PDB file of C-alpha atoms and ligand atoms in Angstrom:
ATOM      1  CA  MET A 124      18.255  -0.165 -10.354  1.00 55.00           C
ATOM      2  CA  LEU A 125      15.241  -1.715 -12.208  1.00 66.00           C
ATOM      3  CA  SER A 126      15.229  -5.198 -11.298  1.00 79.00           C
ATOM      4  CA  TYR A 127      12.279  -5.184  -8.778  1.00 85.00           C
ATOM      5  CA  GLN A 128       9.178  -6.942 -10.238  1.00 88.00           C
ATOM      6  CA  HIS A 129       6.172  -6.840  -8.075  1.00 90.00           C
ATOM      7  CA  ILE A 130       4.597  -9.930  -9.453  1.00 87.00           C
ATOM      8  CA  PHE A 131       7.230 -11.882  -7.263  1.00 88.00           C
ATOM      9  CA  HIS A 132       5.617 -10.586  -4.214  1.00 92.00           C
ATOM     10  CA  ALA A 133       1.986  -9.965  -5.265  1.00 94.00           C
ATOM     11  CA  GLY A 134      -0.459 -11.033  -2.463  1.00 96.00           C
ATOM     12  CA  ASN A 135       2.565 -11.350   0.281  1.00 95.00           C
ATOM     13  CA  HIS A 136       1.891 -10.505   3.806  1.00 96.00           C
ATOM     14  CA  ALA A 137       3.092  -6.900   3.040  1.00 97.00           C
ATOM     15  CA  ASP A 138       0.600  -6.527   0.199  1.00 98.00           C
ATOM     16  CA  VAL A 139      -2.058  -7.916   2.654  1.00 98.00           C
ATOM     17  CA  LEU A 140      -1.489  -5.213   5.301  1.00 98.00           C
ATOM     18  CA  LYS A 141      -0.908  -2.325   2.889  1.00 98.00           C
ATOM     19  CA  HIS A 142      -4.036  -3.143   0.780  1.00 98.00           C
ATOM     20  CA  ILE A 143      -6.040  -3.609   3.892  1.00 98.00           C
ATOM     21  CA  VAL A 144      -5.167  -0.051   4.853  1.00 98.00           C
ATOM     22  CA  LEU A 145      -5.540   1.273   1.482  1.00 98.00           C
ATOM     23  CA  ILE A 146      -9.084   0.035   0.964  1.00 98.00           C
ATOM     24  CA  HIS A 147     -10.202   1.386   4.340  1.00 98.00           C
ATOM     25  CA  VAL A 148      -8.614   4.796   3.489  1.00 98.00           C
ATOM     26  CA  LEU A 149     -10.421   4.717  -0.077  1.00 98.00           C
ATOM     27  CA  LYS A 150     -13.824   3.786   1.525  1.00 98.00           C
ATOM     28  CA  HIS A 151     -13.326   6.595   3.952  1.00 98.00           C
ATOM     29  CA  PHE A 152     -12.772   9.182   1.189  1.00 98.00           C
ATOM     30  CA  LEU A 153     -16.055   8.144  -0.502  1.00 98.00           C
ATOM     31  CA  LYS A 154     -18.045   9.124   2.549  1.00 98.00           C
ATOM     32  CA  LYS A 155     -18.008  13.079   1.159  1.00 97.00           C
ATOM     33  CA  ASN A 156     -19.283  13.903  -2.159  1.00 97.00           C
ATOM     34  CA  THR A 157     -16.581  16.290  -2.834  1.00 96.00           C
ATOM     35  CA  PRO A 158     -14.124  14.460  -5.502  1.00 97.00           C
ATOM     36  CA  PHE A 159     -10.621  13.635  -4.458  1.00 97.00           C
ATOM     37  CA  TRP A 160      -7.326  12.749  -6.027  1.00 97.00           C
ATOM     38  CA  MET A 161      -5.494   9.230  -5.523  1.00 98.00           C
ATOM     39  CA  ILE A 162      -1.833   9.532  -6.492  1.00 97.00           C
ATOM     40  CA  ASP A 163      -0.040   6.314  -6.550  1.00 98.00           C
ATOM     41  CA  THR A 164       3.611   7.037  -6.669  1.00 98.00           C
ATOM     42  CA  HIS A 165       5.083   3.531  -7.448  1.00 98.00           C
ATOM     43  CA  ALA A 166       1.999   1.780  -8.972  1.00 98.00           C
ATOM     44  CA  GLY A 167       3.574  -1.678 -10.247  1.00 97.00           C
ATOM     45  CA  SER A 168       1.819  -3.349 -13.091  1.00 96.00           C
ATOM     46  CA  GLY A 169      -1.640  -3.130 -11.617  1.00 97.00           C
ATOM     47  CA  PHE A 170      -2.849  -6.887 -11.805  1.00 97.00           C
ATOM     48  CA  TYR A 171      -1.010  -9.993 -11.177  1.00 95.00           C
ATOM     49  CA  SER A 172      -1.687 -13.674 -12.032  1.00 93.00           C
ATOM     50  CA  LEU A 173      -0.641 -15.889  -9.248  1.00 91.00           C
ATOM     51  CA  LYS A 174      -0.135 -18.944 -11.382  1.00 81.00           C
ATOM     52  CA  GLU A 175       2.878 -17.692 -13.541  1.00 67.00           C
ATOM     53  CA  LYS A 176       4.942 -20.660 -14.457  1.00 57.00           C
ATOM     54  CA  TYR A 177       8.291 -19.149 -13.356  1.00 58.00           C
ATOM     55  CA  PHE A 178       7.082 -19.178  -9.724  1.00 59.00           C
ATOM     56  CA  ILE A 179       9.328 -21.484  -7.699  1.00 59.00           C
ATOM     57  CA  TYR A 180       8.054 -20.135  -4.392  1.00 62.00           C
ATOM     58  CA  SER A 181       5.126 -17.849  -4.303  1.00 82.00           C
ATOM     59  CA  GLU A 182       5.013 -15.429  -1.659  1.00 89.00           C
ATOM     60  CA  PHE A 183       1.211 -14.997  -1.638  1.00 93.00           C
ATOM     61  CA  GLN A 184       1.180 -18.596   0.042  1.00 91.00           C
ATOM     62  CA  ASP A 185       2.426 -16.880   3.322  1.00 92.00           C
ATOM     63  CA  GLY A 186       0.181 -13.894   2.653  1.00 96.00           C
ATOM     64  CA  ILE A 187      -3.406 -13.843   1.223  1.00 96.00           C
ATOM     65  CA  LYS A 188      -3.542 -17.602   1.003  1.00 95.00           C
ATOM     66  CA  LYS A 189      -3.495 -18.044   4.688  1.00 96.00           C
ATOM     67  CA  LEU A 190      -6.717 -15.925   5.049  1.00 97.00           C
ATOM     68  CA  TRP A 191      -8.371 -16.998   1.807  1.00 96.00           C
ATOM     69  CA  ASN A 192     -10.761 -19.803   3.287  1.00 92.00           C
ATOM     70  CA  CYS A 193     -11.099 -18.505   6.876  1.00 90.00           C
ATOM     71  CA  THR A 194     -14.876 -17.891   7.716  1.00 88.00           C
ATOM     72  CA  TYR A 195     -14.526 -15.292  10.341  1.00 88.00           C
ATOM     73  CA  GLN A 196     -12.590 -12.136   9.833  1.00 92.00           C
ATOM     74  CA  PRO A 197     -12.532  -8.587  11.407  1.00 96.00           C
ATOM     75  CA  LYS A 198     -14.496  -6.307   9.377  1.00 96.00           C
ATOM     76  CA  ILE A 199     -11.346  -4.453   7.745  1.00 97.00           C
ATOM     77  CA  VAL A 200     -10.071  -7.780   6.684  1.00 98.00           C
ATOM     78  CA  SER A 201     -13.238  -9.026   5.172  1.00 96.00           C
ATOM     79  CA  ASP A 202     -13.534  -5.727   3.143  1.00 97.00           C
ATOM     80  CA  TYR A 203     -10.158  -6.412   1.773  1.00 98.00           C
ATOM     81  CA  LEU A 204     -10.991  -9.950   0.920  1.00 97.00           C
ATOM     82  CA  ASN A 205     -14.097  -9.112  -0.626  1.00 97.00           C
ATOM     83  CA  CYS A 206     -12.214  -6.823  -3.009  1.00 97.00           C
ATOM     84  CA  ILE A 207      -9.864  -9.576  -3.983  1.00 98.00           C
ATOM     85  CA  LYS A 208     -12.726 -12.232  -4.327  1.00 97.00           C
ATOM     86  CA  LYS A 209     -14.152 -10.050  -7.090  1.00 96.00           C
ATOM     87  CA  TYR A 210     -11.185 -11.044  -9.277  1.00 97.00           C
ATOM     88  CA  ASN A 211     -11.379 -14.664  -8.283  1.00 97.00           C
ATOM     89  CA  VAL A 212     -15.201 -15.342  -8.515  1.00 95.00           C
ATOM     90  CA  ASP A 213     -15.158 -19.162  -8.603  1.00 94.00           C
ATOM     91  CA  GLY A 214     -13.382 -19.155  -4.958  1.00 93.00           C
ATOM     92  CA  LEU A 215     -10.107 -20.277  -6.342  1.00 93.00           C
ATOM     93  CA  LEU A 216      -7.085 -17.625  -5.585  1.00 94.00           C
ATOM     94  CA  ARG A 217      -5.703 -17.126  -9.047  1.00 93.00           C
ATOM     95  CA  TYR A 218      -5.469 -13.348  -9.452  1.00 95.00           C
ATOM     96  CA  TYR A 219      -4.372 -10.616  -7.459  1.00 96.00           C
ATOM     97  CA  PRO A 220      -5.150  -6.799  -7.897  1.00 98.00           C
ATOM     98  CA  GLY A 221      -2.468  -4.154  -7.353  1.00 98.00           C
ATOM     99  CA  SER A 222      -3.015  -0.807  -5.930  1.00 98.00           C
ATOM    100  CA  PRO A 223      -4.142   0.760  -9.305  1.00 98.00           C
ATOM    101  CA  TYR A 224      -6.788  -1.904  -9.638  1.00 98.00           C
ATOM    102  CA  ILE A 225      -7.998  -1.533  -5.975  1.00 98.00           C
ATOM    103  CA  SER A 226      -8.111   2.236  -6.395  1.00 98.00           C
ATOM    104  CA  LEU A 227     -10.286   1.994  -9.517  1.00 97.00           C
ATOM    105  CA  ASP A 228     -12.786  -0.334  -7.635  1.00 96.00           C
ATOM    106  CA  PHE A 229     -13.464   2.510  -5.274  1.00 97.00           C
ATOM    107  CA  LEU A 230     -12.933   5.688  -7.169  1.00 97.00           C
ATOM    108  CA  ARG A 231     -15.875   7.467  -8.828  1.00 97.00           C
ATOM    109  CA  LYS A 232     -15.962   9.163 -12.064  1.00 96.00           C
ATOM    110  CA  LYS A 233     -15.500  12.426 -10.632  1.00 96.00           C
ATOM    111  CA  ASP A 234     -12.445  11.459  -8.856  1.00 97.00           C
ATOM    112  CA  LYS A 235      -8.865  11.352 -10.364  1.00 96.00           C
ATOM    113  CA  LEU A 236      -6.313   8.589 -10.316  1.00 97.00           C
ATOM    114  CA  ARG A 237      -2.607   9.272 -11.199  1.00 97.00           C
ATOM    115  CA  LEU A 238      -0.110   6.631 -11.349  1.00 98.00           C
ATOM    116  CA  PHE A 239       3.554   6.713 -11.599  1.00 98.00           C
ATOM    117  CA  GLU A 240       5.935   3.851 -12.659  1.00 97.00           C
ATOM    118  CA  ILE A 241       9.344   3.805 -14.008  1.00 95.00           C
ATOM    119  CA  HIS A 242      10.200   0.130 -14.816  1.00 95.00           C
ATOM    120  CA  PRO A 243       9.717  -0.027 -18.659  1.00 95.00           C
ATOM    121  CA  GLY A 244       8.296  -3.585 -18.402  1.00 94.00           C
ATOM    122  CA  GLU A 245       5.873  -2.711 -15.398  1.00 96.00           C
ATOM    123  CA  LEU A 246       4.798   0.324 -17.143  1.00 97.00           C
ATOM    124  CA  LYS A 247       3.874  -1.478 -20.477  1.00 97.00           C
ATOM    125  CA  THR A 248       1.837  -4.255 -18.466  1.00 97.00           C
ATOM    126  CA  LEU A 249       0.203  -1.319 -16.551  1.00 97.00           C
ATOM    127  CA  GLU A 250      -0.874   0.639 -19.704  1.00 97.00           C
ATOM    128  CA  LYS A 251      -2.264  -2.597 -20.892  1.00 97.00           C
ATOM    129  CA  ASN A 252      -3.975  -3.520 -17.553  1.00 97.00           C
ATOM    130  CA  ILE A 253      -5.475  -0.043 -17.326  1.00 96.00           C
ATOM    131  CA  LYS A 254      -6.809  -0.019 -21.037  1.00 94.00           C
ATOM    132  CA  ILE A 255      -8.746  -3.060 -20.430  1.00 94.00           C
ATOM    133  CA  ARG A 256     -10.663  -1.439 -17.682  1.00 91.00           C
ATOM    134  CA  THR A 257     -13.706  -0.435 -19.236  1.00 84.00           C
ATOM    135  CA  ASP A 258     -16.117  -0.198 -16.308  1.00 83.00           C
ATOM    136  CA  GLN A 259     -18.338   2.783 -16.955  1.00 82.00           C
ATOM    137  CA  SER A 260     -17.907   4.341 -13.506  1.00 86.00           C
ATOM    138  CA  ILE A 261     -14.163   4.709 -13.344  1.00 88.00           C
ATOM    139  CA  PRO A 262     -12.344   7.946 -13.679  1.00 91.00           C
ATOM    140  CA  LYS A 263      -9.942   8.932 -16.151  1.00 86.00           C
ATOM    141  CA  THR A 264      -6.571   7.576 -15.397  1.00 95.00           C
ATOM    142  CA  ILE A 265      -3.331   9.130 -16.257  1.00 96.00           C
ATOM    143  CA  ILE A 266      -0.122   7.052 -16.035  1.00 97.00           C
ATOM    144  CA  LYS A 267       3.211   8.803 -16.105  1.00 96.00           C
ATOM    145  CA  LYS A 268       6.551   7.239 -16.728  1.00 95.00           C
ATOM    146  CA  THR A 269       8.300   9.685 -14.400  1.00 93.00           C
ATOM    147  CA  ASP A 270       9.935   9.233 -11.065  1.00 95.00           C
ATOM    148  CA  GLY A 271       7.201   8.843  -8.560  1.00 96.00           C
ATOM    149  CA  PHE A 272       8.935  10.927  -5.873  1.00 96.00           C
ATOM    150  CA  ASN A 273       8.542  13.895  -7.994  1.00 93.00           C
ATOM    151  CA  ALA A 274       4.841  13.402  -8.311  1.00 90.00           C
ATOM    152  CA  ILE A 275       4.193  15.311  -5.207  1.00 89.00           C
ATOM    153  CA  LYS A 276       5.875  18.331  -6.673  1.00 88.00           C
ATOM    154  CA  MET A 277       4.170  18.058  -9.946  1.00 90.00           C
ATOM    155  CA  LEU A 278       0.464  17.512  -8.635  1.00 95.00           C
ATOM    156  CA  LEU A 279       0.129  18.930  -5.267  1.00 96.00           C
ATOM    157  CA  PRO A 280      -2.244  20.463  -3.999  1.00 96.00           C
ATOM    158  CA  PRO A 281      -5.103  18.683  -5.751  1.00 95.00           C
ATOM    159  CA  SER A 282      -7.615  21.348  -7.004  1.00 93.00           C
ATOM    160  CA  SER A 283     -10.418  19.812  -4.703  1.00 92.00           C
ATOM    161  CA  HIS A 284      -8.039  19.931  -1.695  1.00 95.00           C
ATOM    162  CA  ARG A 285      -8.939  16.316  -0.909  1.00 98.00           C
ATOM    163  CA  GLY A 286      -6.443  13.503  -1.702  1.00 98.00           C
ATOM    164  CA  ILE A 287      -4.583  10.504  -0.779  1.00 98.00           C
ATOM    165  CA  ILE A 288      -0.955  10.001  -1.718  1.00 98.00           C
ATOM    166  CA  PHE A 289       0.013   6.524  -1.554  1.00 98.00           C
ATOM    167  CA  ILE A 290       3.817   6.075  -1.482  1.00 98.00           C
ATOM    168  CA  ASP A 291       5.031   2.379  -2.068  1.00 98.00           C
ATOM    169  CA  PRO A 292       8.650   2.262  -3.151  1.00 97.00           C
ATOM    170  CA  SER A 293      10.473  -1.055  -3.721  1.00 95.00           C
ATOM    171  CA  TYR A 294      13.264   0.118  -1.407  1.00 95.00           C
ATOM    172  CA  GLU A 295      15.709  -1.851  -3.669  1.00 90.00           C
ATOM    173  CA  ASP A 296      17.948   1.106  -3.463  1.00 92.00           C
ATOM    174  CA  LYS A 297      18.470   2.353   0.131  1.00 92.00           C
ATOM    175  CA  SER A 298      18.431   6.014  -1.135  1.00 95.00           C
ATOM    176  CA  ASP A 299      14.621   5.467  -1.386  1.00 96.00           C
ATOM    177  CA  TYR A 300      14.389   5.888   2.399  1.00 96.00           C
ATOM    178  CA  ARG A 301      15.745   9.367   2.041  1.00 96.00           C
ATOM    179  CA  LYS A 302      13.703  10.152  -0.902  1.00 97.00           C
ATOM    180  CA  VAL A 303      10.485   9.418   0.832  1.00 97.00           C
ATOM    181  CA  LEU A 304      11.230  11.778   3.624  1.00 96.00           C
ATOM    182  CA  ILE A 305      12.279  14.473   1.076  1.00 96.00           C
ATOM    183  CA  ALA A 306       8.810  13.905  -0.751  1.00 97.00           C
ATOM    184  CA  ILE A 307       6.951  14.000   2.356  1.00 97.00           C
ATOM    185  CA  LYS A 308       8.558  17.119   3.483  1.00 96.00           C
ATOM    186  CA  ASP A 309       7.666  18.932   0.084  1.00 96.00           C
ATOM    187  CA  GLY A 310       4.268  17.260  -0.022  1.00 96.00           C
ATOM    188  CA  LEU A 311       3.286  18.703   3.522  1.00 97.00           C
ATOM    189  CA  LYS A 312       4.495  22.133   2.217  1.00 96.00           C
ATOM    190  CA  ARG A 313       2.222  21.970  -0.650  1.00 96.00           C
ATOM    191  CA  PHE A 314      -0.715  20.016   0.852  1.00 97.00           C
ATOM    192  CA  CYS A 315      -0.429  19.875   4.562  1.00 97.00           C
ATOM    193  CA  SER A 316      -4.155  18.344   4.924  1.00 97.00           C
ATOM    194  CA  GLY A 317      -3.634  15.503   2.412  1.00 98.00           C
ATOM    195  CA  THR A 318      -3.651  11.824   3.669  1.00 98.00           C
ATOM    196  CA  TYR A 319      -0.340  10.311   3.118  1.00 98.00           C
ATOM    197  CA  VAL A 320       0.282   6.532   3.179  1.00 98.00           C
ATOM    198  CA  ILE A 321       3.672   5.410   3.294  1.00 98.00           C
ATOM    199  CA  TRP A 322       4.730   1.753   3.211  1.00 98.00           C
ATOM    200  CA  TYR A 323       8.038   0.378   4.350  1.00 97.00           C
ATOM    201  CA  PRO A 324       9.627  -3.109   4.810  1.00 95.00           C
ATOM    202  CA  LYS A 325      10.960  -4.553   8.033  1.00 92.00           C
ATOM    203  CA  ILE A 326      14.395  -5.987   6.933  1.00 88.00           C
ATOM    204  CA  GLY A 327      16.676  -4.767   9.938  1.00 80.00           C
ATOM    205  CA  ARG A 328      18.202  -1.834   7.756  1.00 85.00           C
ATOM    206  CA  ILE A 329      19.297   1.195   9.801  1.00 90.00           C
ATOM    207  CA  GLU A 330      17.790   3.384   6.991  1.00 91.00           C
ATOM    208  CA  SER A 331      14.418   2.019   7.641  1.00 90.00           C
ATOM    209  CA  LYS A 332      14.715   2.508  11.596  1.00 90.00           C
ATOM    210  CA  ASN A 333      15.718   6.193  10.872  1.00 93.00           C
ATOM    211  CA  MET A 334      12.912   6.891   8.537  1.00 95.00           C
ATOM    212  CA  GLN A 335      10.463   5.557  11.005  1.00 95.00           C
ATOM    213  CA  LEU A 336      12.079   7.939  13.649  1.00 95.00           C
ATOM    214  CA  TYR A 337      12.000  10.888  11.447  1.00 96.00           C
ATOM    215  CA  LEU A 338       8.437  10.408  10.311  1.00 97.00           C
ATOM    216  CA  GLU A 339       7.159   9.986  14.030  1.00 96.00           C
ATOM    217  CA  ASN A 340       8.814  13.298  14.653  1.00 95.00           C
ATOM    218  CA  LEU A 341       7.182  15.387  11.766  1.00 95.00           C
ATOM    219  CA  PRO A 342       5.573  18.412  12.873  1.00 94.00           C
ATOM    220  CA  VAL A 343       2.072  17.200  11.856  1.00 95.00           C
ATOM    221  CA  LYS A 344      -1.093  17.034  14.154  1.00 93.00           C
ATOM    222  CA  CYS A 345      -2.141  13.570  13.455  1.00 97.00           C
ATOM    223  CA  TRP A 346      -0.359  10.415  12.392  1.00 97.00           C
ATOM    224  CA  LEU A 347      -0.808   6.625  12.667  1.00 98.00           C
ATOM    225  CA  HIS A 348       2.033   4.128  12.583  1.00 98.00           C
ATOM    226  CA  ILE A 349       1.245   0.209  12.131  1.00 98.00           C
ATOM    227  CA  SER A 350       3.769  -2.393  12.071  1.00 96.00           C
ATOM    228  CA  LEU A 351       3.613  -6.186  11.788  1.00 97.00           C
ATOM    229  CA  ASN A 352       6.599  -8.344  12.414  1.00 94.00           C
ATOM    230  CA  LEU A 353       6.089 -11.933  11.311  1.00 93.00           C
ATOM    231  CA  ARG A 354       9.455 -13.514  12.011  1.00 88.00           C
ATOM    232  CA  LYS A 355      12.645 -12.983  13.678  1.00 83.00           C
ATOM    233  CA  ILE A 356      15.227 -14.054  11.187  1.00 69.00           C
ATOM    234  CA  SER A 357      15.522 -14.355   7.534  1.00 59.00           C
ATOM    235  CA  ILE A 358      15.035 -17.709   5.974  1.00 54.00           C
ATOM    236  CA  ASN A 359      18.528 -19.124   4.984  1.00 55.00           C
ATOM    237  CA  GLY A 360      20.147 -15.867   5.927  1.00 55.00           C
ATOM    238  CA  SER A 361      18.437 -14.036   2.864  1.00 57.00           C
ATOM    239  CA  ARG A 362      17.370 -10.550   2.940  1.00 60.00           C
ATOM    240  CA  GLY A 363      13.659 -11.580   3.184  1.00 76.00           C
ATOM    241  CA  LEU A 364      10.916  -9.306   4.635  1.00 88.00           C
ATOM    242  CA  LEU A 365      10.488  -9.853   8.349  1.00 91.00           C
ATOM    243  CA  GLY A 366       7.437  -7.822   8.369  1.00 95.00           C
ATOM    244  CA  SER A 367       6.326  -4.476   7.189  1.00 96.00           C
ATOM    245  CA  GLY A 368       4.799  -1.284   8.303  1.00 97.00           C
ATOM    246  CA  LEU A 369       2.674   1.661   7.359  1.00 98.00           C
ATOM    247  CA  PHE A 370       2.873   5.299   8.368  1.00 98.00           C
ATOM    248  CA  LEU A 371       0.063   7.478   7.710  1.00 98.00           C
ATOM    249  CA  ILE A 372      -0.495  11.236   8.105  1.00 98.00           C
ATOM    250  CA  ASN A 373      -4.033  12.555   8.556  1.00 98.00           C
ATOM    251  CA  PRO A 374      -5.463   8.885   8.796  1.00 98.00           C
ATOM    252  CA  PRO A 375      -9.087   8.416   8.891  1.00 98.00           C
ATOM    253  CA  HIS A 376     -10.238   8.244  12.587  1.00 96.00           C
ATOM    254  CA  THR A 377     -11.961   5.089  12.141  1.00 97.00           C
ATOM    255  CA  LEU A 378      -8.593   3.278  11.106  1.00 98.00           C
ATOM    256  CA  TYR A 379      -6.978   3.151  14.521  1.00 97.00           C
ATOM    257  CA  PRO A 380      -9.734   1.092  16.243  1.00 97.00           C
ATOM    258  CA  GLU A 381     -10.237  -1.123  13.199  1.00 97.00           C
ATOM    259  CA  ILE A 382      -6.700  -1.856  12.791  1.00 98.00           C
ATOM    260  CA  LEU A 383      -6.396  -2.424  16.396  1.00 97.00           C
ATOM    261  CA  ASP A 384      -9.087  -5.133  16.331  1.00 96.00           C
ATOM    262  CA  ALA A 385      -7.591  -6.742  13.130  1.00 97.00           C
ATOM    263  CA  LEU A 386      -3.937  -6.916  14.047  1.00 97.00           C
ATOM    264  CA  PRO A 387      -4.370  -9.756  16.669  1.00 97.00           C
ATOM    265  CA  TYR A 388      -6.114 -11.823  13.874  1.00 97.00           C
ATOM    266  CA  LEU A 389      -3.515 -11.002  11.298  1.00 97.00           C
ATOM    267  CA  LYS A 390      -0.689 -11.820  13.744  1.00 96.00           C
ATOM    268  CA  ASN A 391      -2.292 -15.254  14.352  1.00 95.00           C
ATOM    269  CA  LYS A 392      -2.906 -16.162  10.778  1.00 96.00           C
ATOM    270  CA  LEU A 393       0.228 -14.714   9.142  1.00 95.00           C
ATOM    271  CA  ALA A 394       2.713 -15.663  11.901  1.00 91.00           C
ATOM    272  CA  GLN A 395       5.988 -17.411  10.539  1.00 90.00           C
ATOM    273  CA  ASP A 396       7.765 -18.122  13.870  1.00 88.00           C
ATOM    274  CA  ASP A 397       6.674 -17.381  17.487  1.00 87.00           C
ATOM    275  CA  SER A 398       8.542 -13.905  17.659  1.00 86.00           C
ATOM    276  CA  VAL A 399       5.468 -12.364  15.772  1.00 89.00           C
ATOM    277  CA  ASN A 400       4.526  -8.989  17.251  1.00 94.00           C
ATOM    278  CA  TYR A 401       2.738  -5.913  16.161  1.00 96.00           C
ATOM    279  CA  ALA A 402       2.425  -2.269  17.337  1.00 96.00           C
ATOM    280  CA  VAL A 403       0.224   0.570  16.558  1.00 97.00           C
ATOM    281  CA  THR A 404       0.768   4.075  17.676  1.00 96.00           C
ATOM    282  CA  PHE A 405      -1.547   6.891  17.162  1.00 96.00           C
ATOM    283  CA  LYS A 406      -0.731  10.596  17.802  1.00 94.00           C
ATOM    284  CA  GLU A 407      -3.118  13.417  17.723  1.00 92.00           C
ATOM    285  CA  ASN A 408      -2.635  17.034  19.092  1.00 84.00           C
ATOM    286  CA  ASN A 409       0.527  15.850  20.876  1.00 77.00           C
ATOM    287  CA  ILE A 410      -1.374  12.988  22.528  1.00 88.00           C
ATOM    288  CA  ILE A 411       0.321   9.565  21.849  1.00 83.00           C
ATOM    289  CA  LEU A 412      -1.963   6.491  22.176  1.00 85.00           C
TER     290      LEU A 412
HETATM  291  N1  SAM B  30       2.057  -0.023  -5.289  1.00 72.73           N
HETATM  292  C1  SAM B  30       1.883  -1.384  -6.008  1.00 72.73           C
HETATM  293  C2  SAM B  30       0.787  -2.136  -5.340  1.00 72.73           C
HETATM  294  O1  SAM B  30       0.528  -2.040  -4.142  1.00 72.73           O
HETATM  295  O2  SAM B  30       0.369  -3.121  -5.969  1.00 72.73           O
HETATM  296  C3  SAM B  30       3.379  -2.164  -5.746  1.00 72.73           C
HETATM  297  C4  SAM B  30       4.370  -1.168  -6.219  1.00 72.73           C
HETATM  298  S1  SAM B  30       6.041  -2.031  -5.996  1.00 72.73           S
HETATM  299  C5  SAM B  30       6.112  -2.351  -4.284  1.00 72.73           C
HETATM  300  C6  SAM B  30       7.064  -0.878  -6.586  1.00 72.73           C
HETATM  301  C7  SAM B  30       7.052  -0.202  -7.834  1.00 72.73           C
HETATM  302  O3  SAM B  30       7.706   0.966  -8.046  1.00 72.73           O
HETATM  303  C8  SAM B  30       7.727  -1.195  -8.790  1.00 72.73           C
HETATM  304  O4  SAM B  30       7.002  -1.519  -9.727  1.00 72.73           O
HETATM  305  C9  SAM B  30       8.903  -0.322  -9.373  1.00 72.73           C
HETATM  306  O5  SAM B  30       9.283  -0.758 -10.681  1.00 72.73           O
HETATM  307  C10 SAM B  30       8.438   1.028  -9.184  1.00 72.73           C
HETATM  308  N2  SAM B  30       9.510   2.119  -9.028  1.00 72.73           N
HETATM  309  C11 SAM B  30      10.715   1.975  -8.326  1.00 72.73           C
HETATM  310  N3  SAM B  30      11.112   3.283  -8.511  1.00 72.73           N
HETATM  311  C12 SAM B  30      10.289   4.005  -8.865  1.00 72.73           C
HETATM  312  C13 SAM B  30      10.282   5.450  -8.979  1.00 72.73           C
HETATM  313  N4  SAM B  30      11.290   6.069  -8.573  1.00 72.73           N
HETATM  314  N5  SAM B  30       9.181   6.002  -9.549  1.00 72.73           N
HETATM  315  C14 SAM B  30       8.053   5.342  -9.871  1.00 72.73           C
HETATM  316  N6  SAM B  30       8.106   3.944  -9.831  1.00 72.73           N
HETATM  317  C15 SAM B  30       9.207   3.409  -9.203  1.00 72.73           C
END
């Protein structure tokens, strides 16, 4: 099923949470000199114009737009906004970088970026968008038109034994939930010290709930589970996003306190009704916080 196009969702509340976390993880990896790999299993087209003429309702209005002109933000949120502001230098919100562009803003020449995308249209735009990134300091980027769930088997473990595996499927097809779990199990066998970042939607599907339970029961020493629910029911009974979550295996230790600090702020800014709530669970060595 290849109807999903991220341009309709770019900058929405799910992207906000996901990219706040991604930027924090990338910054953490830069603290050491050793090179690392960034594997983006579901890359999208890399860069989005928020002013496309076919937009009837633009989801970024309920996402990044609600944070854009706020003067005070928790640190992790201002790091994110600073990254997006580089693409909107006159202060007007017109462009939104996807995960490949965000990664390129942080990776060093010695690191490696591997992007996977199977939608032919998205792939073509991604290739074009990566080609125009001619910054001196960016690493060589390889784009593969292959199922991103197989990226793990193809690439792990990275030669430097440091790596981020960013798994951000569209979940258009409910088999994606199962595929995430299989990919993670495979990944942990090959590279148990990797940092895995898994995004999932809150849409009231049993598959999503089962996936979360399974992830929380994985035999790993350290994980962090973040979720943000922004409304109770779908608008007009549609299958819209009620919120989203991120599950991280081997997260940076700085993420737990920083996201705890930011979530009350995000909850207030992004709420769509009064049922808004968030949760953060951190497990390390069998202790759950
Ligand atoms: N990660 C991007 C970001 O943060 O900017 C957004 C990715 S979007 C949620 C999911 C993307 O995965 C879509 O562009 C879709 O075409 C692509 N996709 C769907 N199934 C895939 C698969 N099995 N392998 C690789 N890409 C896939």
